[in-house]
């Protein structure tokens, strides 16, 4: 129902910043709770951040609190993830996701639609 395409990944030095974008089409993202997840090599996909549909309240996994900011630009139908003070441990493929129905806010199983991912590599 909604298609999601991530962009903005790349190679950055530790301490640097990147802004990831997730462009949606087919449906407005304000219909959904939105989230960011990431998957490092050899690891399971893990929760990073989520943003509420209406209130825009946010929740982050502990390891990114104070460094990452999730936001939505409803006018552009785009989900954003501003990543500052990046660490090598942040290296992963980052995915945006949309949550339509009921389910966990903090687990992949709770989300219904996924983008293809964008690679973030942080060098030391």
PDB file of C-alpha atoms in Angstrom:
ATOM      1  CA  UNK A   1       0.000   0.000   0.000  1.00  0.00           C
ATOM      2  CA  UNK A   2       2.937   2.300   0.690  1.00  0.00           C
ATOM      3  CA  UNK A   3       6.326   2.067  -0.972  1.00  0.00           C
ATOM      4  CA  UNK A   4       9.434   3.213   0.886  1.00  0.00           C
ATOM      5  CA  UNK A   5      12.828   4.107  -0.558  1.00  0.00           C
ATOM      6  CA  UNK A   6      15.772   5.008   1.676  1.00  0.00           C
ATOM      7  CA  UNK A   7      18.645   7.248   0.653  1.00  0.00           C
ATOM      8  CA  UNK A   8      21.442   9.271   2.206  1.00  0.00           C
ATOM      9  CA  UNK A   9      23.738   6.520   3.376  1.00  0.00           C
ATOM     10  CA  UNK A  10      27.445   6.531   2.741  1.00  0.00           C
ATOM     11  CA  UNK A  11      30.893   6.469   4.278  1.00  0.00           C
ATOM     12  CA  UNK A  12      31.626   8.860   7.115  1.00  0.00           C
ATOM     13  CA  UNK A  13      34.362   9.200   9.712  1.00  0.00           C
ATOM     14  CA  UNK A  14      33.647   8.609  13.372  1.00  0.00           C
ATOM     15  CA  UNK A  15      32.185  11.731  14.906  1.00  0.00           C
ATOM     16  CA  UNK A  16      30.621  12.797  11.649  1.00  0.00           C
ATOM     17  CA  UNK A  17      27.007  13.130  10.623  1.00  0.00           C
ATOM     18  CA  UNK A  18      24.617  11.772   8.039  1.00  0.00           C
ATOM     19  CA  UNK A  19      20.979  12.382   7.309  1.00  0.00           C
ATOM     20  CA  UNK A  20      18.964   9.471   6.020  1.00  0.00           C
ATOM     21  CA  UNK A  21      15.772  10.007   4.083  1.00  0.00           C
ATOM     22  CA  UNK A  22      12.905   7.646   3.389  1.00  0.00           C
ATOM     23  CA  UNK A  23      10.695   8.747   0.526  1.00  0.00           C
ATOM     24  CA  UNK A  24       7.215   7.272   0.549  1.00  0.00           C
ATOM     25  CA  UNK A  25       4.771   6.872  -2.294  1.00  0.00           C
ATOM     26  CA  UNK A  26       1.348   5.354  -2.742  1.00  0.00           C
ATOM     27  CA  UNK A  27       0.194   6.416   0.710  1.00  0.00           C
ATOM     28  CA  UNK A  28       0.899   9.291   3.070  1.00  0.00           C
ATOM     29  CA  UNK A  29       3.244   8.452   5.923  1.00  0.00           C
ATOM     30  CA  UNK A  30       1.018  10.310   8.348  1.00  0.00           C
ATOM     31  CA  UNK A  31      -1.231   7.250   8.159  1.00  0.00           C
ATOM     32  CA  UNK A  32       1.453   5.203   9.889  1.00  0.00           C
ATOM     33  CA  UNK A  33       3.702   4.952  12.851  1.00  0.00           C
ATOM     34  CA  UNK A  34       7.150   5.088  11.278  1.00  0.00           C
ATOM     35  CA  UNK A  35      10.417   3.579  12.381  1.00  0.00           C
ATOM     36  CA  UNK A  36      14.068   3.126  11.561  1.00  0.00           C
ATOM     37  CA  UNK A  37      15.861  -0.189  11.953  1.00  0.00           C
ATOM     38  CA  UNK A  38      19.372  -1.293  11.153  1.00  0.00           C
ATOM     39  CA  UNK A  39      21.156  -4.529  10.399  1.00  0.00           C
ATOM     40  CA  UNK A  40      24.888  -4.983  10.824  1.00  0.00           C
ATOM     41  CA  UNK A  41      26.793  -7.821   9.152  1.00  0.00           C
ATOM     42  CA  UNK A  42      26.092 -11.095  10.889  1.00  0.00           C
ATOM     43  CA  UNK A  43      23.471  -9.520  13.134  1.00  0.00           C
ATOM     44  CA  UNK A  44      19.712  -9.491  13.300  1.00  0.00           C
ATOM     45  CA  UNK A  45      17.804  -6.423  12.254  1.00  0.00           C
ATOM     46  CA  UNK A  46      17.364  -4.194  15.295  1.00  0.00           C
ATOM     47  CA  UNK A  47      15.211  -1.280  16.327  1.00  0.00           C
ATOM     48  CA  UNK A  48      16.688   2.222  16.187  1.00  0.00           C
ATOM     49  CA  UNK A  49      13.897   4.788  16.516  1.00  0.00           C
ATOM     50  CA  UNK A  50      10.181   5.328  16.060  1.00  0.00           C
ATOM     51  CA  UNK A  51       7.878   8.323  15.712  1.00  0.00           C
ATOM     52  CA  UNK A  52       4.199   8.575  16.524  1.00  0.00           C
ATOM     53  CA  UNK A  53       1.690   9.208  13.785  1.00  0.00           C
ATOM     54  CA  UNK A  54      -0.018  12.316  15.181  1.00  0.00           C
ATOM     55  CA  UNK A  55       1.818  13.606  18.243  1.00  0.00           C
ATOM     56  CA  UNK A  56       5.265  12.980  16.749  1.00  0.00           C
ATOM     57  CA  UNK A  57       6.501  11.674  20.056  1.00  0.00           C
ATOM     58  CA  UNK A  58       9.661   9.638  19.608  1.00  0.00           C
ATOM     59  CA  UNK A  59      11.483   6.737  21.164  1.00  0.00           C
ATOM     60  CA  UNK A  60      15.073   5.627  20.635  1.00  0.00           C
ATOM     61  CA  UNK A  61      17.148   2.639  21.479  1.00  0.00           C
ATOM     62  CA  UNK A  62      19.599   3.520  24.245  1.00  0.00           C
ATOM     63  CA  UNK A  63      22.696   3.341  22.093  1.00  0.00           C
ATOM     64  CA  UNK A  64      21.582   6.226  19.856  1.00  0.00           C
ATOM     65  CA  UNK A  65      19.864   8.510  22.360  1.00  0.00           C
ATOM     66  CA  UNK A  66      21.248  12.022  22.183  1.00  0.00           C
ATOM     67  CA  UNK A  67      22.882  11.344  18.831  1.00  0.00           C
ATOM     68  CA  UNK A  68      20.058  10.422  16.443  1.00  0.00           C
ATOM     69  CA  UNK A  69      16.848  12.295  15.715  1.00  0.00           C
ATOM     70  CA  UNK A  70      13.881  10.793  13.917  1.00  0.00           C
ATOM     71  CA  UNK A  71      11.393  13.134  12.294  1.00  0.00           C
ATOM     72  CA  UNK A  72       8.790  13.200   9.598  1.00  0.00           C
ATOM     73  CA  UNK A  73       8.151  15.777   6.919  1.00  0.00           C
ATOM     74  CA  UNK A  74       4.551  15.091   6.040  1.00  0.00           C
ATOM     75  CA  UNK A  75       4.482  17.780   3.353  1.00  0.00           C
ATOM     76  CA  UNK A  76       7.227  15.916   1.499  1.00  0.00           C
ATOM     77  CA  UNK A  77       5.947  12.502   2.574  1.00  0.00           C
ATOM     78  CA  UNK A  78       9.408  11.716   3.881  1.00  0.00           C
ATOM     79  CA  UNK A  79      10.787  10.140   7.040  1.00  0.00           C
ATOM     80  CA  UNK A  80      14.169  11.401   8.221  1.00  0.00           C
ATOM     81  CA  UNK A  81      16.920  10.176  10.511  1.00  0.00           C
ATOM     82  CA  UNK A  82      19.546  12.720  11.478  1.00  0.00           C
ATOM     83  CA  UNK A  83      22.600  10.885  12.776  1.00  0.00           C
ATOM     84  CA  UNK A  84      25.279  12.843  14.626  1.00  0.00           C
ATOM     85  CA  UNK A  85      28.422  11.805  16.488  1.00  0.00           C
ATOM     86  CA  UNK A  86      28.534   8.600  14.517  1.00  0.00           C
ATOM     87  CA  UNK A  87      30.476   5.635  15.829  1.00  0.00           C
ATOM     88  CA  UNK A  88      31.875   2.589  14.030  1.00  0.00           C
ATOM     89  CA  UNK A  89      29.273   0.541  15.885  1.00  0.00           C
ATOM     90  CA  UNK A  90      26.601   2.394  13.908  1.00  0.00           C
ATOM     91  CA  UNK A  91      27.771   0.724  10.702  1.00  0.00           C
ATOM     92  CA  UNK A  92      24.815  -1.136   9.230  1.00  0.00           C
ATOM     93  CA  UNK A  93      22.210  -1.164   6.537  1.00  0.00           C
ATOM     94  CA  UNK A  94      19.466   1.181   7.688  1.00  0.00           C
ATOM     95  CA  UNK A  95      15.831   0.503   6.859  1.00  0.00           C
ATOM     96  CA  UNK A  96      12.744   2.626   7.220  1.00  0.00           C
ATOM     97  CA  UNK A  97       9.481   0.929   8.034  1.00  0.00           C
ATOM     98  CA  UNK A  98       5.795   1.731   8.365  1.00  0.00           C
ATOM     99  CA  UNK A  99       3.506   0.277  11.017  1.00  0.00           C
ATOM    100  CA  UNK A 100      -0.105  -0.056   9.950  1.00  0.00           C
ATOM    101  CA  UNK A 101      -1.804  -2.298  12.456  1.00  0.00           C
ATOM    102  CA  UNK A 102      -1.223  -3.426  15.987  1.00  0.00           C
ATOM    103  CA  UNK A 103       2.076  -4.840  17.086  1.00  0.00           C
ATOM    104  CA  UNK A 104       5.363  -3.985  18.725  1.00  0.00           C
ATOM    105  CA  UNK A 105       6.827  -0.535  18.205  1.00  0.00           C
ATOM    106  CA  UNK A 106      10.304  -1.858  18.851  1.00  0.00           C
ATOM    107  CA  UNK A 107      10.545  -5.045  16.835  1.00  0.00           C
ATOM    108  CA  UNK A 108      10.586  -5.835  13.151  1.00  0.00           C
ATOM    109  CA  UNK A 109       7.517  -8.010  13.580  1.00  0.00           C
ATOM    110  CA  UNK A 110       5.391  -4.964  14.386  1.00  0.00           C
ATOM    111  CA  UNK A 111       5.951  -3.238  11.056  1.00  0.00           C
ATOM    112  CA  UNK A 112       4.156  -3.913   7.809  1.00  0.00           C
ATOM    113  CA  UNK A 113       6.090  -2.117   5.070  1.00  0.00           C
ATOM    114  CA  UNK A 114       9.823  -1.840   4.502  1.00  0.00           C
ATOM    115  CA  UNK A 115      12.260  -0.012   2.299  1.00  0.00           C
ATOM    116  CA  UNK A 116      15.214  -1.631   0.570  1.00  0.00           C
ATOM    117  CA  UNK A 117      17.808  -0.203   2.946  1.00  0.00           C
ATOM    118  CA  UNK A 118      20.726   2.185   2.649  1.00  0.00           C
ATOM    119  CA  UNK A 119      24.275   1.411   3.734  1.00  0.00           C
ATOM    120  CA  UNK A 120      25.918   3.481   6.457  1.00  0.00           C
ATOM    121  CA  UNK A 121      29.605   2.865   7.086  1.00  0.00           C
ATOM    122  CA  UNK A 122      31.445   4.683   9.873  1.00  0.00           C
ATOM    123  CA  UNK A 123      35.217   4.505   9.853  1.00  0.00           C
ATOM    124  CA  UNK A 124      37.472   5.086  12.842  1.00  0.00           C
TER     125      UNK A 124
END
